[in-house]
């Protein structure tokens, strides 16, 4: 019954209770359960419990986030997720001039949480565009369609449960009145955050496409 809506091709694959609308082609892959609309192609990959809409390729990739693309480049003897690339997206709409969090999949209070003893090089392509004016009185300077773009990048490490980030930012191209706009990556507790700052009474849409190159170790960093 639990595999009624799944397509599984290959040996040793396992779909736990609550897996639905999932495609697996390969060997020894696992979907932990209560997950929907996922694709796995390869060997020894795993989708964690409750993850939806993930695409997983290669060998021993570990999908930990909704709407992610995960590529594992491992030997069969490597640990799960030892070498992998992860593609994620953060988003937010802002109407204020103070720094605030953007969210993984634009879902409030949702963030990427690096596992212990892992290290990442991250590269975030960030774009923001003005879509409106929300305040009363005279509108702030600028026009709908003003935009700015940046690359936010650096190294993120989880050392035995303690997150640290070492980052830098490059402005790419912009147009219009965007003086105070900016992104900044940060950590808080177990969360990796991309903070954004817009402008008071200006409605700005943000999209942050994050690519991560991961090493997960079996030793304490």
mmCIF file of C-alpha atoms in Angstrom:
data_model
loop_
_atom_site.group_PDB
_atom_site.id
_atom_site.type_symbol
_atom_site.label_atom_id
_atom_site.label_comp_id
_atom_site.label_asym_id
_atom_site.label_seq_id
_atom_site.Cartn_x
_atom_site.Cartn_y
_atom_site.Cartn_z
ATOM 1 C CA UNK A 1 0.000 0.000 0.000
ATOM 2 C CA UNK A 2 2.770 2.443 0.864
ATOM 3 C CA UNK A 3 4.263 2.039 -2.653
ATOM 4 C CA UNK A 4 0.995 2.427 -4.534
ATOM 5 C CA UNK A 5 1.945 5.784 -6.096
ATOM 6 C CA UNK A 6 5.712 5.224 -6.307
ATOM 7 C CA UNK A 7 7.848 3.897 -9.158
ATOM 8 C CA UNK A 8 10.878 1.919 -7.947
ATOM 9 C CA UNK A 9 13.325 0.329 -10.365
ATOM 10 C CA UNK A 10 16.420 -1.533 -9.135
ATOM 11 C CA UNK A 11 17.602 -3.658 -6.240
ATOM 12 C CA UNK A 12 17.799 -2.845 -2.562
ATOM 13 C CA UNK A 13 15.750 0.342 -2.690
ATOM 14 C CA UNK A 14 13.571 1.190 0.323
ATOM 15 C CA UNK A 15 10.605 3.519 0.698
ATOM 16 C CA UNK A 16 9.404 3.867 4.273
ATOM 17 C CA UNK A 17 5.807 4.499 5.359
ATOM 18 C CA UNK A 18 4.323 7.710 4.029
ATOM 19 C CA UNK A 19 6.428 7.908 0.850
ATOM 20 C CA UNK A 20 4.234 9.069 -2.036
ATOM 21 C CA UNK A 21 4.653 10.043 -5.695
ATOM 22 C CA UNK A 22 8.352 9.160 -5.669
ATOM 23 C CA UNK A 23 10.558 7.854 -8.503
ATOM 24 C CA UNK A 24 13.653 5.760 -7.771
ATOM 25 C CA UNK A 25 16.000 4.327 -10.386
ATOM 26 C CA UNK A 26 19.133 2.720 -9.002
ATOM 27 C CA UNK A 27 20.282 0.557 -6.142
ATOM 28 C CA UNK A 28 20.273 0.703 -2.336
ATOM 29 C CA UNK A 29 18.543 4.084 -2.100
ATOM 30 C CA UNK A 30 16.357 5.066 0.877
ATOM 31 C CA UNK A 31 13.438 7.428 1.357
ATOM 32 C CA UNK A 32 12.869 7.712 5.082
ATOM 33 C CA UNK A 33 9.133 8.322 4.859
ATOM 34 C CA UNK A 34 6.369 10.926 4.978
ATOM 35 C CA UNK A 35 7.911 12.409 1.827
ATOM 36 C CA UNK A 36 6.295 13.323 -1.478
ATOM 37 C CA UNK A 37 7.188 14.077 -5.087
ATOM 38 C CA UNK A 38 10.880 13.138 -5.000
ATOM 39 C CA UNK A 39 13.274 11.692 -7.586
ATOM 40 C CA UNK A 40 16.381 9.582 -6.881
ATOM 41 C CA UNK A 41 18.729 8.365 -9.606
ATOM 42 C CA UNK A 42 21.874 6.565 -8.476
ATOM 43 C CA UNK A 43 23.266 4.411 -5.687
ATOM 44 C CA UNK A 44 23.118 4.598 -1.912
ATOM 45 C CA UNK A 45 21.370 7.961 -1.768
ATOM 46 C CA UNK A 46 18.977 8.987 0.996
ATOM 47 C CA UNK A 47 16.087 11.418 1.418
ATOM 48 C CA UNK A 48 15.441 12.350 5.025
ATOM 49 C CA UNK A 49 12.069 12.059 6.734
ATOM 50 C CA UNK A 50 9.438 14.585 5.640
ATOM 51 C CA UNK A 51 11.341 16.003 2.650
ATOM 52 C CA UNK A 52 9.330 16.939 -0.449
ATOM 53 C CA UNK A 53 10.120 17.879 -4.065
ATOM 54 C CA UNK A 54 13.825 16.948 -3.976
ATOM 55 C CA UNK A 55 15.919 15.676 -6.886
ATOM 56 C CA UNK A 56 18.864 13.465 -5.888
ATOM 57 C CA UNK A 57 21.594 12.159 -8.225
ATOM 58 C CA UNK A 58 24.823 10.224 -7.930
ATOM 59 C CA UNK A 59 26.228 8.156 -5.081
ATOM 60 C CA UNK A 60 25.525 8.625 -1.365
ATOM 61 C CA UNK A 61 23.919 12.049 -1.527
ATOM 62 C CA UNK A 62 21.794 13.052 1.453
ATOM 63 C CA UNK A 63 18.749 15.265 0.759
ATOM 64 C CA UNK A 64 17.905 17.323 3.857
ATOM 65 C CA UNK A 65 15.730 20.125 2.458
ATOM 66 C CA UNK A 66 12.514 20.576 0.498
ATOM 67 C CA UNK A 67 12.874 21.713 -3.136
ATOM 68 C CA UNK A 68 16.611 20.952 -3.213
ATOM 69 C CA UNK A 69 18.839 19.469 -5.898
ATOM 70 C CA UNK A 70 21.512 17.195 -4.414
ATOM 71 C CA UNK A 71 24.458 15.586 -6.230
ATOM 72 C CA UNK A 72 26.601 12.985 -4.491
ATOM 73 C CA UNK A 73 30.095 12.229 -5.791
ATOM 74 C CA UNK A 74 31.230 9.413 -3.526
ATOM 75 C CA UNK A 75 32.575 5.898 -3.465
ATOM 76 C CA UNK A 76 30.382 3.204 -2.003
ATOM 77 C CA UNK A 77 32.647 3.064 1.066
ATOM 78 C CA UNK A 78 32.303 6.806 1.820
ATOM 79 C CA UNK A 79 29.895 8.020 4.495
ATOM 80 C CA UNK A 80 26.532 9.439 3.477
ATOM 81 C CA UNK A 81 26.926 12.978 2.147
ATOM 82 C CA UNK A 82 30.729 12.960 2.446
ATOM 83 C CA UNK A 83 31.104 14.849 -0.838
ATOM 84 C CA UNK A 84 28.058 16.479 -2.341
ATOM 85 C CA UNK A 85 26.690 19.615 -3.938
ATOM 86 C CA UNK A 86 23.407 21.165 -2.787
ATOM 87 C CA UNK A 87 21.229 23.724 -4.566
ATOM 88 C CA UNK A 88 18.806 25.786 -2.438
ATOM 89 C CA UNK A 89 16.758 28.967 -2.690
ATOM 90 C CA UNK A 90 16.057 31.662 -0.091
ATOM 91 C CA UNK A 91 13.410 34.358 -0.588
ATOM 92 C CA UNK A 92 11.696 37.273 1.111
ATOM 93 C CA UNK A 93 9.588 40.355 0.474
ATOM 94 C CA UNK A 94 10.734 43.442 2.404
ATOM 95 C CA UNK A 95 9.068 46.779 3.128
ATOM 96 C CA UNK A 96 11.497 48.167 5.706
ATOM 97 C CA UNK A 97 14.978 49.622 5.829
ATOM 98 C CA UNK A 98 16.379 47.352 8.530
ATOM 99 C CA UNK A 99 18.157 44.036 8.106
ATOM 100 C CA UNK A 100 15.894 40.980 8.263
ATOM 101 C CA UNK A 101 16.070 37.252 7.502
ATOM 102 C CA UNK A 102 15.204 35.751 4.166
ATOM 103 C CA UNK A 103 13.835 32.208 4.376
ATOM 104 C CA UNK A 104 14.599 28.875 2.772
ATOM 105 C CA UNK A 105 11.905 28.322 0.120
ATOM 106 C CA UNK A 106 10.395 31.659 1.238
ATOM 107 C CA UNK A 107 8.807 29.765 4.148
ATOM 108 C CA UNK A 108 8.824 31.755 7.383
ATOM 109 C CA UNK A 109 11.456 30.701 9.950
ATOM 110 C CA UNK A 110 12.811 28.002 7.630
ATOM 111 C CA UNK A 111 16.608 27.754 7.234
ATOM 112 C CA UNK A 112 19.360 25.407 6.070
ATOM 113 C CA UNK A 113 20.864 23.562 9.040
ATOM 114 C CA UNK A 114 24.349 22.139 8.390
ATOM 115 C CA UNK A 115 25.031 18.782 10.028
ATOM 116 C CA UNK A 116 27.781 18.500 12.616
ATOM 117 C CA UNK A 117 31.380 18.132 11.419
ATOM 118 C CA UNK A 118 30.637 19.414 7.929
ATOM 119 C CA UNK A 119 32.102 22.271 5.918
ATOM 120 C CA UNK A 120 30.686 24.114 2.907
ATOM 121 C CA UNK A 121 31.814 26.572 0.320
ATOM 122 C CA UNK A 122 28.654 28.532 -0.507
ATOM 123 C CA UNK A 123 27.941 30.832 -3.440
ATOM 124 C CA UNK A 124 24.709 32.819 -3.400
ATOM 125 C CA UNK A 125 23.469 34.679 -6.480
ATOM 126 C CA UNK A 126 21.202 37.397 -5.074
ATOM 127 C CA UNK A 127 18.798 39.623 -6.969
ATOM 128 C CA UNK A 128 16.281 42.164 -5.661
ATOM 129 C CA UNK A 129 13.678 44.203 -7.539
ATOM 130 C CA UNK A 130 11.319 46.980 -6.438
ATOM 131 C CA UNK A 131 7.696 46.044 -7.094
ATOM 132 C CA UNK A 132 5.827 48.819 -5.267
ATOM 133 C CA UNK A 133 5.488 51.553 -2.649
ATOM 134 C CA UNK A 134 3.642 50.685 0.565
ATOM 135 C CA UNK A 135 3.737 53.834 2.698
ATOM 136 C CA UNK A 136 1.546 56.898 2.838
ATOM 137 C CA UNK A 137 2.492 60.426 1.790
ATOM 138 C CA UNK A 138 5.224 61.185 -0.701
ATOM 139 C CA UNK A 139 6.673 57.965 -2.147
ATOM 140 C CA UNK A 140 10.371 57.287 -1.552
ATOM 141 C CA UNK A 141 12.777 58.050 -4.365
ATOM 142 C CA UNK A 142 13.013 55.486 -7.127
ATOM 143 C CA UNK A 143 10.635 53.576 -9.350
ATOM 144 C CA UNK A 144 9.085 50.166 -9.752
ATOM 145 C CA UNK A 145 11.619 48.049 -11.625
ATOM 146 C CA UNK A 146 14.687 49.363 -9.774
ATOM 147 C CA UNK A 147 16.988 46.381 -9.181
ATOM 148 C CA UNK A 148 20.292 45.274 -7.717
ATOM 149 C CA UNK A 149 22.354 42.071 -7.751
ATOM 150 C CA UNK A 150 25.203 40.637 -5.713
ATOM 151 C CA UNK A 151 27.301 37.541 -5.162
ATOM 152 C CA UNK A 152 27.501 36.539 -1.491
ATOM 153 C CA UNK A 153 30.002 33.747 -0.860
ATOM 154 C CA UNK A 154 32.249 32.173 1.716
ATOM 155 C CA UNK A 155 32.875 29.171 3.949
ATOM 156 C CA UNK A 156 30.365 27.763 6.417
ATOM 157 C CA UNK A 157 31.510 25.221 9.003
ATOM 158 C CA UNK A 158 29.819 23.240 11.763
ATOM 159 C CA UNK A 159 32.489 22.378 14.316
ATOM 160 C CA UNK A 160 30.974 19.845 16.713
ATOM 161 C CA UNK A 161 27.687 21.761 16.825
ATOM 162 C CA UNK A 162 29.048 25.311 16.607
ATOM 163 C CA UNK A 163 28.348 27.158 13.336
ATOM 164 C CA UNK A 164 30.747 29.734 11.923
ATOM 165 C CA UNK A 165 30.787 31.665 8.660
ATOM 166 C CA UNK A 166 33.598 33.466 6.835
ATOM 167 C CA UNK A 167 32.074 35.533 4.007
ATOM 168 C CA UNK A 168 32.472 38.246 1.422
ATOM 169 C CA UNK A 169 30.185 40.104 -0.970
ATOM 170 C CA UNK A 170 30.529 41.578 -4.454
ATOM 171 C CA UNK A 171 28.026 43.999 -5.958
ATOM 172 C CA UNK A 172 27.360 43.022 -9.566
ATOM 173 C CA UNK A 173 24.917 45.298 -11.415
ATOM 174 C CA UNK A 174 22.121 47.638 -10.337
ATOM 175 C CA UNK A 175 19.746 50.227 -11.732
ATOM 176 C CA UNK A 176 17.726 52.989 -10.072
ATOM 177 C CA UNK A 177 17.667 54.031 -6.412
ATOM 178 C CA UNK A 178 19.095 51.076 -4.484
ATOM 179 C CA UNK A 179 21.610 52.773 -2.172
ATOM 180 C CA UNK A 180 20.684 50.994 1.071
ATOM 181 C CA UNK A 181 19.846 47.567 -0.356
ATOM 182 C CA UNK A 182 22.145 44.673 0.517
ATOM 183 C CA UNK A 183 22.356 40.972 1.513
ATOM 184 C CA UNK A 184 24.565 39.416 4.193
ATOM 185 C CA UNK A 185 25.023 35.775 5.176
ATOM 186 C CA UNK A 186 25.073 34.890 8.869
ATOM 187 C CA UNK A 187 24.534 32.057 11.351
ATOM 188 C CA UNK A 188 22.309 31.804 14.416
ATOM 189 C CA UNK A 189 22.229 28.679 16.541
ATOM 190 C CA UNK A 190 21.909 25.777 14.089
ATOM 191 C CA UNK A 191 20.698 27.975 11.190
ATOM 192 C CA UNK A 192 22.458 29.375 8.137
ATOM 193 C CA UNK A 193 20.737 32.651 7.268
ATOM 194 C CA UNK A 194 20.884 35.083 4.370
ATOM 195 C CA UNK A 195 19.852 38.457 5.736
ATOM 196 C CA UNK A 196 18.564 41.200 3.432
ATOM 197 C CA UNK A 197 18.049 44.932 3.834
ATOM 198 C CA UNK A 198 15.719 46.972 1.648
ATOM 199 C CA UNK A 199 14.147 50.392 2.159
ATOM 200 C CA UNK A 200 11.348 51.717 4.362
ATOM 201 C CA UNK A 201 7.962 51.880 2.603
ATOM 202 C CA UNK A 202 9.361 50.245 -0.530
ATOM 203 C CA UNK A 203 8.186 46.755 -1.512
ATOM 204 C CA UNK A 204 11.154 44.676 -2.688
ATOM 205 C CA UNK A 205 11.211 41.034 -3.763
ATOM 206 C CA UNK A 206 14.400 39.052 -3.035
ATOM 207 C CA UNK A 207 15.676 35.775 -4.482
ATOM 208 C CA UNK A 208 18.902 34.111 -3.275
ATOM 209 C CA UNK A 209 20.021 31.039 -5.223
ATOM 210 C CA UNK A 210 22.560 29.188 -3.069
ATOM 211 C CA UNK A 211 24.980 26.535 -4.285
ATOM 212 C CA UNK A 212 26.904 24.598 -1.657
ATOM 213 C CA UNK A 213 29.944 22.358 -2.005
ATOM 214 C CA UNK A 214 30.017 20.061 1.010
ATOM 215 C CA UNK A 215 32.433 17.814 2.832
ATOM 216 C CA UNK A 216 31.019 15.872 5.757
ATOM 217 C CA UNK A 217 33.520 14.116 7.974
ATOM 218 C CA UNK A 218 33.429 11.196 10.377
ATOM 219 C CA UNK A 219 35.754 13.050 12.774
ATOM 220 C CA UNK A 220 35.153 16.040 15.050
ATOM 221 C CA UNK A 221 36.324 19.210 13.320
#
